XYZ file of C-alpha atoms in Angstrom:
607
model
C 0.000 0.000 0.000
C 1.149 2.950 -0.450
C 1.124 6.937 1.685
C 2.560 9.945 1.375
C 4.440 11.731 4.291
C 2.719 14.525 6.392
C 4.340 17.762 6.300
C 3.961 20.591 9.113
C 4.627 24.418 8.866
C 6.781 25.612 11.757
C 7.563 29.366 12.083
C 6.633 30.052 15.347
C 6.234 28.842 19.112
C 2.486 28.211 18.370
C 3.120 25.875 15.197
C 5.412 24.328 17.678
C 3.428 23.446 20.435
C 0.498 22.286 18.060
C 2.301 20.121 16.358
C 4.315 18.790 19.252
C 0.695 18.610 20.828
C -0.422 16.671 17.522
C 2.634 14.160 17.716
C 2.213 13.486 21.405
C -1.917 12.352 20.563
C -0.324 10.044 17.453
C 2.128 8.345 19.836
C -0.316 7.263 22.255
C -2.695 6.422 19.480
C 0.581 4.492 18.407
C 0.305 3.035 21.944
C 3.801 3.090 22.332
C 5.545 2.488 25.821
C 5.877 5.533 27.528
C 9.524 5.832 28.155
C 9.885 5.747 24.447
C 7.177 8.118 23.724
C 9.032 11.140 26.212
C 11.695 9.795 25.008
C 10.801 10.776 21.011
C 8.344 13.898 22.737
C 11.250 14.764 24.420
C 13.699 14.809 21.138
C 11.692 15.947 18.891
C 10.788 19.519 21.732
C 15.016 19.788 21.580
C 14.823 19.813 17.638
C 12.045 22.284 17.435
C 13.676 24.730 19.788
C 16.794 24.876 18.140
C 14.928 25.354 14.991
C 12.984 28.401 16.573
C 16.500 29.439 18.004
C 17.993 29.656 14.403
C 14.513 31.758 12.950
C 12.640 30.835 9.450
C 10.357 28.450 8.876
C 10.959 24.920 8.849
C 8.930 22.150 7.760
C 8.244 18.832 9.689
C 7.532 15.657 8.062
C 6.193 12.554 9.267
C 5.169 9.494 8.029
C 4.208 6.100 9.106
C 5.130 3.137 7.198
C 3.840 -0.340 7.957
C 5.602 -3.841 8.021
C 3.930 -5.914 5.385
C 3.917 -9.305 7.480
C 2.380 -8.203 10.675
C 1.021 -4.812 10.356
C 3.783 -3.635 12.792
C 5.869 -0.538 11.433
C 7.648 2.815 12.358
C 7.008 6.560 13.082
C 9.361 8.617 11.576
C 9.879 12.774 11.597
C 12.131 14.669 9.316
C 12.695 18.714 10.407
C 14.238 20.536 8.105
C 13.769 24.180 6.359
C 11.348 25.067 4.747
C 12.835 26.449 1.644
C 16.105 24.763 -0.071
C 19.273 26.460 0.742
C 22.502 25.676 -1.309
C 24.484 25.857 2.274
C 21.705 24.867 4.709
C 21.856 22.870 7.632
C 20.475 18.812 6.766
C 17.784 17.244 7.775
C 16.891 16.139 11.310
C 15.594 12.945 11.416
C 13.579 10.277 14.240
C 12.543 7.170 14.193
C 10.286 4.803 16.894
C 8.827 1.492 16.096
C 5.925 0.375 17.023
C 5.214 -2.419 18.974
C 2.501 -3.971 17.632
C -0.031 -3.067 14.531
C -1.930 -0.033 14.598
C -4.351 0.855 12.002
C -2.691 4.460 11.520
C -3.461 5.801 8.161
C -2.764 9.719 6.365
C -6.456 10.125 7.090
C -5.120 9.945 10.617
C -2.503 12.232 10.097
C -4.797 14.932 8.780
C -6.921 14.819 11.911
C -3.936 15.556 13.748
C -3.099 18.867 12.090
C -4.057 21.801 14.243
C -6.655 23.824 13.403
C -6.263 27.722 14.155
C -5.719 28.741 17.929
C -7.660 26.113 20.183
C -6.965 26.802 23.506
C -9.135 23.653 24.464
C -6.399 21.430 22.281
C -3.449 22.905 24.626
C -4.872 22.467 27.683
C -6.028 18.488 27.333
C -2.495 18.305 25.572
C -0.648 19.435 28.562
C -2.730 17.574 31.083
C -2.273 14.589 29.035
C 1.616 15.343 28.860
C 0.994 15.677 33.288
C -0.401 12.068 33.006
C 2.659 10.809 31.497
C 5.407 12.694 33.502
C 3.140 11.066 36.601
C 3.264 8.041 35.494
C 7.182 8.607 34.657
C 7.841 10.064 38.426
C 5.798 7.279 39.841
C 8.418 4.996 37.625
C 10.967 6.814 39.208
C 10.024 6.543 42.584
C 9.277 2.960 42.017
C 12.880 2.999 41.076
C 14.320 4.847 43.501
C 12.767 2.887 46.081
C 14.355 -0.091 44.458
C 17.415 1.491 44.264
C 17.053 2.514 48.066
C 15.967 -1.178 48.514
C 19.191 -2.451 46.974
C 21.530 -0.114 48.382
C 19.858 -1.395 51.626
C 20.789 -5.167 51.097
C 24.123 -3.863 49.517
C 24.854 -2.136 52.620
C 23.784 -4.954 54.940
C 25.733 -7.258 52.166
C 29.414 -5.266 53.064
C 28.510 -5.361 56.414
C 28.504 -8.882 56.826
C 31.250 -9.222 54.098
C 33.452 -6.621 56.451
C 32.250 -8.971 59.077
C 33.252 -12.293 57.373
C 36.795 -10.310 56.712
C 36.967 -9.674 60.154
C 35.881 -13.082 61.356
C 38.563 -14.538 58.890
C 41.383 -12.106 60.024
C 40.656 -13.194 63.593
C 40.944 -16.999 62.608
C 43.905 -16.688 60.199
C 45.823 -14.760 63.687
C 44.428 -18.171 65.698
C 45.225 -20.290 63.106
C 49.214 -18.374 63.034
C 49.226 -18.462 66.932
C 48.264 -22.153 66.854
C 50.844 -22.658 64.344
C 53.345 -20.983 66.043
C 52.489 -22.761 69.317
C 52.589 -26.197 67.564
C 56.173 -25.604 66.125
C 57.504 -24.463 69.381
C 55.869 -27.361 70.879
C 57.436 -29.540 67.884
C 60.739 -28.300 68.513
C 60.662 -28.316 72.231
C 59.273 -32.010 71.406
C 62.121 -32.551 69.239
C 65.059 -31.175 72.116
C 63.644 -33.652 74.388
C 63.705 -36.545 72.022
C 67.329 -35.058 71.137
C 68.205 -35.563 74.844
C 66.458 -38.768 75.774
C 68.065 -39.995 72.898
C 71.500 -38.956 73.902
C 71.131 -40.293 77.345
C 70.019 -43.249 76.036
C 73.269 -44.331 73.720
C 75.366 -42.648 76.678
C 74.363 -45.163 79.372
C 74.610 -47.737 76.824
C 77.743 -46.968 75.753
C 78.946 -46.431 79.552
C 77.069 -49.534 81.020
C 78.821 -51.692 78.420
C 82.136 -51.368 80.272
C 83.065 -52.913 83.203
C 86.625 -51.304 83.663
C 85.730 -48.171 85.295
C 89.093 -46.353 83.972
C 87.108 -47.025 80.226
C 84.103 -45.493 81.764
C 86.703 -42.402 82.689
C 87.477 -42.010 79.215
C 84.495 -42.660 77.396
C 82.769 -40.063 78.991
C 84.721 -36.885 77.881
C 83.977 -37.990 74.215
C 80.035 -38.554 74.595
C 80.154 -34.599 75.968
C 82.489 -32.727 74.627
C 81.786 -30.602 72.208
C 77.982 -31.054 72.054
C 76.747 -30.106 75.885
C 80.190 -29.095 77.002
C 83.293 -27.296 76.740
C 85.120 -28.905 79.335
C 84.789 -32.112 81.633
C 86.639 -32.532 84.839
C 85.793 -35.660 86.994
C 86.699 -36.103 90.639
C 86.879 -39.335 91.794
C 87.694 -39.802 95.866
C 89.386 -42.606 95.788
C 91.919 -42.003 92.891
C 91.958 -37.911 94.686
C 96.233 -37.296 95.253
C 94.677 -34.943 97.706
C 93.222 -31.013 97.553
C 96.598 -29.152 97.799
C 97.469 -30.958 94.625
C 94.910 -30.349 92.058
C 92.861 -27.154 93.071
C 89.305 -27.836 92.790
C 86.314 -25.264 91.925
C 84.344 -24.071 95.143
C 81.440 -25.489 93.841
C 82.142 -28.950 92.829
C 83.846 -28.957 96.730
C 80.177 -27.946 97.999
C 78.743 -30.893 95.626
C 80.801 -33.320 97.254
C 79.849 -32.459 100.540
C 75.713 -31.764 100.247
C 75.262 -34.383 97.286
C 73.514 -31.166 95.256
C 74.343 -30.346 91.577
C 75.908 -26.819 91.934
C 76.338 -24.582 89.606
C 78.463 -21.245 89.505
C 78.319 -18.203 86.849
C 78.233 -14.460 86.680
C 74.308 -14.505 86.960
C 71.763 -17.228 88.191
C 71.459 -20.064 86.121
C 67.673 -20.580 87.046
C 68.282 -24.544 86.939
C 65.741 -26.859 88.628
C 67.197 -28.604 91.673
C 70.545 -27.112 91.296
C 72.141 -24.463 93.527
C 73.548 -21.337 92.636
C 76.947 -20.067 93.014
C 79.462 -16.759 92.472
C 81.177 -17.488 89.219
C 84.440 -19.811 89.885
C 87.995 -18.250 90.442
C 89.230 -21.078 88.330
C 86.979 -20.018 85.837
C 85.444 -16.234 85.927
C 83.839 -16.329 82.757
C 82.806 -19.230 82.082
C 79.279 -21.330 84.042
C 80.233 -24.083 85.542
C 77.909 -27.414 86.642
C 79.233 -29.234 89.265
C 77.571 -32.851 89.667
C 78.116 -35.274 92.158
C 79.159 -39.195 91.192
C 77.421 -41.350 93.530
C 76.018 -44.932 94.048
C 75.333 -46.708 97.314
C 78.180 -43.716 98.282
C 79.794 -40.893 97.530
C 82.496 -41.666 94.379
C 82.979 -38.071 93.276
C 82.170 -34.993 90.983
C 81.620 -34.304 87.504
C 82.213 -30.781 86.909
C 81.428 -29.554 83.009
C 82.231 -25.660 81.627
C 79.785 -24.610 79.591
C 80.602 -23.681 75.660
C 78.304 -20.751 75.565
C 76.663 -18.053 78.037
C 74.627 -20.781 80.160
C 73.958 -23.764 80.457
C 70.014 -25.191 78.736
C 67.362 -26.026 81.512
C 66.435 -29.475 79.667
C 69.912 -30.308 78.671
C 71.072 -29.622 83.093
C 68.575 -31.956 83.857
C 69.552 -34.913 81.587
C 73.280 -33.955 82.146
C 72.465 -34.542 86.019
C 70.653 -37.979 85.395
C 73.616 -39.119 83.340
C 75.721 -38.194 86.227
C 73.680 -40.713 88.200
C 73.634 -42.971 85.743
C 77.375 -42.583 85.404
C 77.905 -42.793 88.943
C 76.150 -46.753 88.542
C 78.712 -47.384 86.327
C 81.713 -46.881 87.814
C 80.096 -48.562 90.942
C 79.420 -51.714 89.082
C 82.977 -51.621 87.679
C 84.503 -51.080 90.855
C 82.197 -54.008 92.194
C 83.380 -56.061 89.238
C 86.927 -55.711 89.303
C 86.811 -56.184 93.070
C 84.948 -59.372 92.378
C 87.363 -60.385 89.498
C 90.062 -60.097 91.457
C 89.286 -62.251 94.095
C 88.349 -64.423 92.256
C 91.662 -64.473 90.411
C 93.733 -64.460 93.461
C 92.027 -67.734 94.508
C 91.863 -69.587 91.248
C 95.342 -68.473 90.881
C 96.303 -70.120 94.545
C 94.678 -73.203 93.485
C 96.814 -73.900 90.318
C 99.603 -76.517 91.146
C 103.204 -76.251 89.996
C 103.589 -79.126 88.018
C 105.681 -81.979 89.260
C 108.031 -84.003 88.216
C 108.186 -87.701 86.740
C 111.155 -89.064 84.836
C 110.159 -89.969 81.119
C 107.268 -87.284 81.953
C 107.089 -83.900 80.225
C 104.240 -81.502 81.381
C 103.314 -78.122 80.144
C 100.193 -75.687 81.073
C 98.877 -72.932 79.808
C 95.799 -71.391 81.304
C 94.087 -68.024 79.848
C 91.123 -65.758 81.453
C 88.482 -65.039 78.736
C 88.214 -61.784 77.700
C 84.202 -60.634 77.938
C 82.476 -60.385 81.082
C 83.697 -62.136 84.295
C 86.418 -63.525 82.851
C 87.577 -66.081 85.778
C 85.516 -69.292 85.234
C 86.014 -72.688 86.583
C 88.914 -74.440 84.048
C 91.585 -76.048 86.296
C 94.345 -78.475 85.553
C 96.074 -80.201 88.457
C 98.930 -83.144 88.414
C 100.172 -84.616 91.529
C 101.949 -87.702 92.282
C 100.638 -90.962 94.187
C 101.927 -92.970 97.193
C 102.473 -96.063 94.856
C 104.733 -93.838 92.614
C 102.298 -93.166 89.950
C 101.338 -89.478 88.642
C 97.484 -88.342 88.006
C 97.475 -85.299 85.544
C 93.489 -83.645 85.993
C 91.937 -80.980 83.217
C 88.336 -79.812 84.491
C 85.723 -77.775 83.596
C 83.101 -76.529 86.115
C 79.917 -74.835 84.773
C 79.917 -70.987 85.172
C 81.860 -67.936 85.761
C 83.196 -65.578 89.102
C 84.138 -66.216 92.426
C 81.570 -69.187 93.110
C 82.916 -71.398 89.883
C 86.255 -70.691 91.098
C 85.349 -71.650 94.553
C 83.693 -75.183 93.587
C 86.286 -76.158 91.211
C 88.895 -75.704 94.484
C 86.358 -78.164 96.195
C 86.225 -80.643 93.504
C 90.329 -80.310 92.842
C 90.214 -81.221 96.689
C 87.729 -83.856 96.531
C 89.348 -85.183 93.164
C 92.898 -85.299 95.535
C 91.214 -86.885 98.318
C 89.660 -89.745 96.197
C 93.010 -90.506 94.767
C 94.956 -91.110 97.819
C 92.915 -94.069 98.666
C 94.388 -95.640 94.947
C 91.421 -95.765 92.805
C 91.568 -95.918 89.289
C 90.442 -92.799 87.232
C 86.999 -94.522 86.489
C 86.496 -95.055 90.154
C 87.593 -91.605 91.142
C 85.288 -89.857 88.709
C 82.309 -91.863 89.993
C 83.096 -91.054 93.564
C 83.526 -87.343 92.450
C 79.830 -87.750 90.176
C 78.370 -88.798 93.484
C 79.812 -86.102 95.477
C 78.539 -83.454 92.927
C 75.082 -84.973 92.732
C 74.216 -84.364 96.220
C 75.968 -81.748 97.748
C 75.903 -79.524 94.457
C 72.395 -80.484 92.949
C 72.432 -77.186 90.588
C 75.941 -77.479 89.303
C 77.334 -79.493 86.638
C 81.418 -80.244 85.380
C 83.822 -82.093 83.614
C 86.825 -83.916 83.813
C 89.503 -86.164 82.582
C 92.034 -87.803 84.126
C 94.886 -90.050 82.866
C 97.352 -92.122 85.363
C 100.636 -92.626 84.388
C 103.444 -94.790 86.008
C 107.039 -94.831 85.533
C 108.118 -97.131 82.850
C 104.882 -98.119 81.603
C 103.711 -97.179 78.083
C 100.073 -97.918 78.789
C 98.191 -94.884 80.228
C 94.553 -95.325 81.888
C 92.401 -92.869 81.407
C 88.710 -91.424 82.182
C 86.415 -88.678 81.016
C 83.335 -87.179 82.392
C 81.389 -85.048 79.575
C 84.340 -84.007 78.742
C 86.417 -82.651 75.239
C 88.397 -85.617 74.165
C 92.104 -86.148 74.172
C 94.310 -85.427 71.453
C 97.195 -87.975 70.849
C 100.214 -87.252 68.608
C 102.140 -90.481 68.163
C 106.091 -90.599 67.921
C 105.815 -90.701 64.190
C 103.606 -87.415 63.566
C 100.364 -89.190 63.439
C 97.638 -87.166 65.350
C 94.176 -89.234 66.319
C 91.581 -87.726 68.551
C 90.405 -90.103 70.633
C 87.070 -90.287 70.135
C 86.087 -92.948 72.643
C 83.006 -91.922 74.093
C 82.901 -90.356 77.576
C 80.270 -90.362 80.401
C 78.379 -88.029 81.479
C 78.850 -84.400 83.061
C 79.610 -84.258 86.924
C 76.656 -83.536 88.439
C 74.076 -84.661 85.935
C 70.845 -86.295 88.461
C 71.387 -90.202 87.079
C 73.526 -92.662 88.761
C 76.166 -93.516 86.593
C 79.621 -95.263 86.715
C 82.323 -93.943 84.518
C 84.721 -96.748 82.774
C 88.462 -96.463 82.599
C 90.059 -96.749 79.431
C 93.496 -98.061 78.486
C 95.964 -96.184 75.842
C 99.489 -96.782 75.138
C 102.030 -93.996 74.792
C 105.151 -95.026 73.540
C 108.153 -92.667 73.902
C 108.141 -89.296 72.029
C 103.987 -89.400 72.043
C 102.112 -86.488 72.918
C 98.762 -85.943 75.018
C 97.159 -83.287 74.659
C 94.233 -82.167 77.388
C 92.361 -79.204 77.497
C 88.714 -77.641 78.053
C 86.328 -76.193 75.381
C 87.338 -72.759 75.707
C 90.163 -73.561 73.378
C 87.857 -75.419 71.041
C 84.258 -74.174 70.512
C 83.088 -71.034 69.163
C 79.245 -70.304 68.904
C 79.129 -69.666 65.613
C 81.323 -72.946 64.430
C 80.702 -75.556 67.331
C 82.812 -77.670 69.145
C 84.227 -80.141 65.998
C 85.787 -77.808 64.059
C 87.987 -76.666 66.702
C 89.059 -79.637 67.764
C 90.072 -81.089 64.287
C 91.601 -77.525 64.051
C 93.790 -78.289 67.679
C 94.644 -82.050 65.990
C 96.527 -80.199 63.032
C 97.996 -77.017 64.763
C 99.395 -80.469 66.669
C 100.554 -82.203 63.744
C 102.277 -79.922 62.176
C 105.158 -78.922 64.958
C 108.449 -80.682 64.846
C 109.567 -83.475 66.775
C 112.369 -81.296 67.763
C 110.346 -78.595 69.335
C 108.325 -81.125 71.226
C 111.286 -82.529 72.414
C 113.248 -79.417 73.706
C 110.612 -76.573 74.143
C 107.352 -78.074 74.817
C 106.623 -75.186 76.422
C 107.026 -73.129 73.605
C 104.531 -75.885 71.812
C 101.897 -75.080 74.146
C 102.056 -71.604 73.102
C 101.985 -72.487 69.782
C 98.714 -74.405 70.356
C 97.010 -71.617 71.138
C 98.391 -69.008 68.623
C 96.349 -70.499 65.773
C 93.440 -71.622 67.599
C 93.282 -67.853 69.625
C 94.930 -65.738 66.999
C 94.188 -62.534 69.911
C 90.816 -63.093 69.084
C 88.141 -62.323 71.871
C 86.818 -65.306 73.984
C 83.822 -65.820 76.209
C 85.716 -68.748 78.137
C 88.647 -69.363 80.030
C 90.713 -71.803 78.402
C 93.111 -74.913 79.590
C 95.581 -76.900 77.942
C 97.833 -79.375 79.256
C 100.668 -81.341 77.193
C 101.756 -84.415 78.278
C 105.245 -85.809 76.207
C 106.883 -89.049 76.829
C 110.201 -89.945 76.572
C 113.939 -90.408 78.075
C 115.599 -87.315 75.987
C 116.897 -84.956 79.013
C 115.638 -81.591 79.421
C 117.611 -78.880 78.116
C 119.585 -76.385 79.701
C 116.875 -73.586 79.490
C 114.658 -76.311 81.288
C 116.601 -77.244 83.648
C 116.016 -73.894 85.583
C 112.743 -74.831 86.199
C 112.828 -78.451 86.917
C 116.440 -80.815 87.203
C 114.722 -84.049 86.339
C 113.107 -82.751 82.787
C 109.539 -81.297 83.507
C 108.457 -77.983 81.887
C 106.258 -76.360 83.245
C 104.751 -72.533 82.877
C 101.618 -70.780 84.004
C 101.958 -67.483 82.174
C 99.220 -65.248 82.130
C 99.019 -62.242 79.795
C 98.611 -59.038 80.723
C 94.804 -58.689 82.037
C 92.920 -57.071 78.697
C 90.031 -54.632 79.818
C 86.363 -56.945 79.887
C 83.563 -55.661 78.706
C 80.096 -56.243 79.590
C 77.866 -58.892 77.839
């Protein structure tokens, strides 16, 4: 379909308002929204103004074309002046759409265009134009009431976000003060493991000796340079006296109260330890003065300090180590006290050797090294009334001053039984039945071989114990592997056989106790097939001229300065008429060696 555009004469404020009047009526005909109709009301006012600003007279067109599909179209106004100028300003143009169809037509238009001056036109226009700026205010207020609304909630909405903040700072300052506390209590955690730890391998390391003068100088290493400086210890017993070595105040007023003391420029603060001036011996430097004792007073340990003071944790475990020091050295006193006795005895109770002729004898008895090392090994020879000689190698079970003690009984007993001329059989038998009885929990072993002058055969008995080792004059070694009773002791009646073996001249017996033998790790077999060819392979001319140099090359290979858990015993036994030589003949005229040498004492150690 097709229309022509509307035009409107504007030359003054009157054609102005009519026709502004005139569009406002077509735009709510139009029923268009009204923001969009003040909106175009409101633009197309600002147009005409300028145009009555700049003078003439303008023209305004408007037209309304329509969609073909839905009836839907557009409003649009063109201002421009009236007549062409070569240089004039260009058109002015507006558009709105229209929402939905609208049956506007030029017929329309024409009843729009004012006619003359009617007051009665202006008036309805303006109160219709008061209609829509109410209805625009009461938008606005409806807006500004939802703006109020959510400036409200987005007040209220910081509030609780400054709040959250707040709430979050506070926890991330718990959440740092818990962390802080759980480090400190991690590393104060970690000190004391640090310390317990310490103490821990000390006393082990202490406790493990039982020679209190490796105790003595153990104990510098463990502290010295990690919890002190310097370590002094005072010991009464080994103390020259106080004019001799001058001694710090305070480790004088620990020996006499039994208090750790300790002595500095300033108060140490220490739990359960005294304070003290700072030391004359040592002005500027703390000093902790602990005293050593056990069932009594042994002495003081008195340690400098390596920085300004001395650590509250680290002065208490320094003072239990003290204690625990002061154990040790008690036990090793104890021990060595103990040892020694028991030395001195088993030491009384081993015989000189006597003499036979055609009878060589050598010894050779050795403390073991670990723990108590005085057990119950004893040899013994001693001659008959009928002219015969009884050579003895025992073993009783156990270590210390009681194993020494019953192997002097049974040596005694052994002696007693052989006055009275029984055979070695009959002797161990008596001896089993002695054991049995009077010592139900003890248990030992023993072999004894009878000789007599000018007789090759031997006679010979063994309760439980290693066998014999023969070396025969032509280098051939045999263990004799007859089998022996039972131990001493064992609760079963028994009677022990005698055996018969002949020695001709230039043999060799050798006797000894497992300590020389058995290891833990190998067993007893090994060693003695081990003692069999350490035998075989010396000379005949060292067994016939040094056989105590033989016996100490028995034990070379079978020791080799290893460590031993045993005392050991050996006893050689040579036949023969070849005359001692003259380095023998020192120690006996008629041709017996014999030599109880004991090595210097090595330092035991606790098992």
């Amino acid at each position: 379909m097709t229309h022509r555009a509307e035009a409107f004469k504007i030359s003054s404020a009157a054609d102005a308002a009519h026709v502004r009047t005139a569009l406002a009526r077509l735009t709510r005909a139009a029923d268009l929204p009204l923001v969009a109709r003040l909106r175009f009301l409101t633009a197309v006012t600002a147009q005409l103004r300028q145009c009555l600003s700049e003078g003439g007279v303008w023209e305004l067109l408007l037209d309304a074309p329509q969609a073909a599909l839905d009836g839907a179209g557009r409003l649009e106004v063109t201002v421009r002046p009236a007549a062409s100028l070569p240089h004039g300003p260009p058109p002015w143009q507006l558009q709105v759409a229209r929402p939905s169809p609208c049956p506007l037509s030029l017929s329309l238009l024409c009843d729009l265009r004012p006619a003359g001056t009617d007051d009665t036109a202006l008036a309805e226009a303006l109160l219709a134009a008061d209609e829509d700026t109410a209805a625009v205010l009461g938008g606005l207020r409806e807006q500004e009431d939802l703006v109020r609304f959510h400036r409200e909630e987005l007040y209220q909405t910081n509030q609780g976000v400054l709040a959250l903040h707040a709430e979050l700072d506070a926890a991330a300052f718990l959440q740092r003060d818990l962390l802080r506390a759980e480090q400190s209590a991690r590393a104060e955690a970690e000190s004391a493991r640090r310390l317990l730890t310490f103490l821990t391998d000390a006393s082990a390391a202490l406790s493990a000796s039982l020679d209190h003068e490796d105790i003595l100088h153990r104990l510098p290493g463990l502290l010295v340079p990690a919890y002190a400086d310097q370590v002094d210890i005072w010991l009464f017993d080994d103390d020259p006296g106080p004019r001799t070595i001058p001694r710090p105040a305070a480790a004088v007023v620990a020996a006499r109260s039994g208090r750790p003391q300790h002595a500095a420029a300033h108060p140490g603060g220490l739990p359960g330890i005294d304070d003290h001036p700072p030391s004359a011996l040592a002005p500027d430097r703390p000093l902790l003065c602990i005293p050593l004792a056990a069932h009594r007073p042994l002495g003081v340990l008195t340690l400098t300090a390596h920085g300004a003071r001395f650590d509250l944790d680290t002065s208490v475990m320094l003072v239990e180590l003290a204690r625990r020091v002061g154990i040790a050295l008690d036990n090793a006193r104890r021990y060595e006290q103990h040892r020694d006795i028991a030395e001195a005895l088993q030491r009384a109770q081993l015989t000189d050797l006597p003499t036979q002729d055609g009878l060589f004898l050598a010894a050779r008895y050795l403390p073991a090294t670990h723990g108590l090392n005085i057990g119950g090994d004893w040899y013994d020879a001693f001659s008959q009334p009928d002219g015969s000689l009884l050579v003895v190698v025992g073993d009783v079970t156990g270590h210390g001053l009681r194993a020494a003690v019953i192997m002097g009984q049974l040596r005694t007993a052994l002696r007693a039984y052989a006055v009275e001329g029984d055979s070695p059989g009959r002797i161990l038998t008596r001896l089993h039945h002695l054991v049995r009885h009077q010592q139900p929990d003890l248990y030992a072993t023993a072999v004894i071989v009878r000789f007599r002058p000018g007789d090759p055969a031997v006679v010979w008995a063994a309760a439980g114990h290693p066998p014999p080792v023969l070396r025969e004059p032509d280098g051939a070694v045999h263990v004799m592997d007859t089998r022996p009773g039972i131990m001493l002791g064992v609760p079963v009646s028994y009677d022990y056989q005698d055996h018969t073996l002949l020695l001709p001249a230039g043999s060799t017996l050798a006797l000894y106790t497992d300590g020389l033998v058995e290891r833990r790790a190998l067993g007893i077999d090994p060693g003695i097939q081990r003692l069999a060819h350490a035998l075989s392979v010396l000379s005949t001319t060292q067994l016939e001229h040094d056989l105590d140099g033989c016996s100490e090359a028995l034990l070379e290979p079978l020791l080799h300065g290893s460590e031993r858990d045993d005392d050991v015993c050996l006893l050689l036994c040579r036949t023969g008429i070849t005359a001692p030589s003259k380095a023998d003949t020192s120690t006996a005229s008629t041709g017996t060696e014999h030599r109880s040498r004991q090595p210097s004492r090595p330092r035991p150690t606790a098992r």
